[in-house]
């Protein structure tokens, strides 16, 4: 498990020599998300990077320049939140809460602003009321605000998959007072900076002329370019809308065909057999639920997914309902198979003898052991006077686990249901780090 | 099988919030048959606005709250409603940990899945009306997972963010499918004590300031 690079990448075997790109982290934003993005890229604590920027800022504003440069150059991370289809649909339809900022998130921002203000005062104290200082400072702050708003608008655009590309939305994103305030104060700060420079050593009239000239040029550009930009935006939005809709339709159609339609056909064929219908419906519910909401795997890769898969099979085979709850997880290796097989046996027992159609299965994986509990509320039995056939089954659970260094306990009383407790210590030969938890 | 049929004076007044009319009707019918005299449905609502209005007008004891709801989800209803005597019980078809834990952290006093039986639902409503917390096995599993240290220890704020051994024990039994009464018997404590433990877990869950709880949920599903 010792990979050459010390910075552990994301889970899953990373491709051997993939170039890692740096992004700005738009989720953990204080100013532009440069520091947190850089921290993730370099595998350093965010605080370290931020402090480094601040220290560099004291060296002739090197840090500030660096930050601004990186902000311009680094792309924002376009991490699309990938969810189960049902959850994504609920999110799009506004049926789930969106991300919400809390007051604590503003802490660093306030601190930073205070610090910036202090920096200004220090600079003033040292250089006196520098002629060039204020316009530069105001201009920078204005630009920062505008960039910030551009980021915000960009994020909104990603999130908004269905809507048209609205020119107003391009600037203001999801709207709201924050966006308008940011744009307004950014623009006025930049204008103020320009005015101060324009006013410097000249009369007000000269400055007015310069400003009016600049405004006229801008207006001209807007008139020429405006319609073109608008048309581009409309085309773009139409195309995107179409693409998104097609993809979604294809996904849903594929899934419905593979699952629901097949099941419905089977149900029609077996309409008279209620047991079969119930089983099919239950299997289909489980499948659809997994697809829509949880996307919990049922393959053989980890213990939890293997357990879920095994229980799903038993549900189908015996027409019972098994509720599986798992805490923690680990890779499924050969040493863990016995406990899985024993759990299977225990649930089969429930299906055959308990007389309820339900079982609760709880699995807990810790660093040292795997515990699985199988509980039912069926007729139960007296463990001291077990019938021979039950004894055999118990044998296969208890003995199997004992052979592999674990233990099993069966608790039952007539009328109170049964609980089977399985315990298997985990081999500690693999690396002790928590990495393999995933 | 609740032995002391609590000296209930008036039935618990309930508002059912869900965007599917069929489901609302089903719940109403279920509560009418399984909870006659114990639970009374006073109103229904299909989205956040209707729900907030219904809660203001009827002042119910308990709101059965769907997690996915037009207008911002069940959390939004609780956020817009100033805290008064009304208690919320989340009732969801979604198995996503993020939704479930998010709703609980938003102020719901319990969470049950839509596959719950009528009598169990009535029981859960009564408990919530009495001020207790209601955890389904699945929620208990999520809670254990969230507090288990799947999250880095550095993120732990204070000891508030940890469960005591007893609380963990109670959660584990709930996750194993035990009813409150059985938990009490298993641990040799009274039902009241079990309820106290559950409430304190709920409080820790709601007060816990680590937003990693949600991050944990979304991370897990990707694996």
Coordinates of C-alpha atoms in Angstrom, one line a residue, chain A residues 11 25 27-28 82-84 86-87 90 93-98 100 102 104-105 282 285 289-290 293-297 301 304 308 323-329 358 360-362 364 366 373-375 377 411 416 419 421 434 437-438, chain B residues 19-20 67-76 79 92-96 98-99 105 113 115 117 137-138 140-142 144-145 148-150 168 171-173 175-179 182 185-186 208-211 215 219-223:
Chain A
X11 CA -9.9 7.0 -3.1
X25 CA -11.6 25.5 -4.4
X27 CA -16.4 25.5 -1.8
X28 CA -14.1 26.8 0.8
X82 CA -22.8 13.5 -8.6
X83 CA -25.7 12.0 -6.8
X84 CA -28.2 9.2 -7.2
X86 CA -33.6 10.5 -7.4
X87 CA -31.6 12.9 -5.3
X90 CA -35.1 16.3 -6.1
X93 CA -36.8 20.4 -8.4
X94 CA -36.0 22.4 -5.3
X95 CA -37.2 19.7 -3.0
X96 CA -33.9 19.4 -1.1
X97 CA -32.3 22.2 0.9
X98 CA -29.4 23.9 -0.9
X100 CA -26.4 27.3 3.2
X102 CA -23.5 29.8 8.4
X104 CA -19.1 30.8 11.4
X105 CA -18.1 30.7 7.8
X282 CA -40.0 -6.3 -3.2
X285 CA -38.5 -1.8 -4.9
X289 CA -34.6 2.5 -4.3
X290 CA -30.9 1.8 -4.6
X293 CA -31.5 7.3 -3.6
X294 CA -28.6 5.4 -2.2
X295 CA -26.6 3.8 -4.9
X296 CA -25.3 1.4 -2.3
X297 CA -23.4 -1.3 -4.1
X301 CA -15.8 -5.6 -3.1
X304 CA -21.0 -4.2 3.6
X308 CA -26.3 -6.3 1.2
X323 CA -33.4 -4.7 6.7
X324 CA -29.6 -4.2 6.6
X325 CA -27.8 -1.5 8.6
X326 CA -24.1 -1.3 8.4
X327 CA -21.6 0.8 10.3
X328 CA -18.1 1.1 9.0
X329 CA -16.8 -1.0 6.2
X358 CA -38.7 -10.0 8.6
X360 CA -33.0 -7.1 11.0
X361 CA -29.3 -7.4 10.2
X362 CA -26.8 -5.1 11.7
X364 CA -20.4 -3.2 12.6
X366 CA -14.2 -1.8 13.6
X373 CA -26.3 -9.4 14.4
X374 CA -29.3 -11.1 12.9
X375 CA -32.5 -10.5 14.8
X377 CA -39.3 -11.4 16.1
X411 CA -30.1 -16.2 22.0
X416 CA -39.5 -13.7 21.9
X419 CA -30.9 -13.2 17.8
X421 CA -24.5 -12.7 17.3
X434 CA -7.4 3.9 8.5
X437 CA -11.7 1.7 5.9
X438 CA -12.9 3.0 2.7
Chain B
X19 CA -46.1 16.3 -1.9
X20 CA -47.8 13.1 -3.0
X67 CA -37.7 15.1 3.6
X68 CA -38.1 15.9 -0.1
X69 CA -40.5 18.7 -0.5
X70 CA -41.1 21.4 -3.2
X71 CA -39.8 24.7 -2.0
X72 CA -36.6 23.7 -0.3
X73 CA -37.2 20.4 1.5
X74 CA -38.5 19.6 5.0
X75 CA -35.6 21.5 6.5
X76 CA -37.0 24.7 5.1
X79 CA -36.3 26.9 9.4
X92 CA -39.0 9.7 4.2
X93 CA -38.6 7.3 1.3
X94 CA -35.1 8.6 0.7
X95 CA -32.4 6.5 2.2
X96 CA -29.7 9.1 1.6
X98 CA -27.2 13.3 3.9
X99 CA -31.0 14.0 3.7
X105 CA -29.9 18.5 12.3
X113 CA -39.0 5.3 6.8
X115 CA -42.2 1.4 5.0
X117 CA -46.3 -0.1 9.8
X137 CA -32.5 1.3 12.9
X138 CA -31.2 3.0 9.8
X140 CA -29.1 4.8 14.4
X141 CA -26.7 3.3 12.0
X142 CA -26.0 6.6 10.4
X144 CA -23.1 5.6 14.9
X145 CA -21.2 5.9 11.6
X148 CA -17.6 6.6 15.0
X149 CA -14.5 8.4 13.8
X150 CA -15.0 7.8 10.1
X168 CA -23.4 4.2 21.8
X171 CA -27.8 3.3 19.5
X172 CA -26.3 0.0 18.6
X173 CA -29.2 -1.9 20.0
X175 CA -29.6 -0.3 15.0
X176 CA -30.0 -4.0 15.6
X177 CA -33.7 -3.6 15.5
X178 CA -34.5 -3.6 19.2
X179 CA -37.6 -1.7 20.5
X182 CA -36.1 -4.4 24.7
X185 CA -34.4 -4.9 29.3
X186 CA -31.1 -5.7 27.7
X208 CA -22.6 19.2 16.8
X209 CA -21.0 21.9 14.8
X210 CA -19.0 19.9 12.4
X211 CA -20.3 20.3 9.0
X215 CA -19.7 15.8 4.1
X219 CA -18.4 11.0 0.8
X220 CA -19.6 7.6 1.8
X221 CA -22.1 7.3 -1.0
X222 CA -19.4 7.8 -3.5
X223 CA -17.4 4.9 -2.4

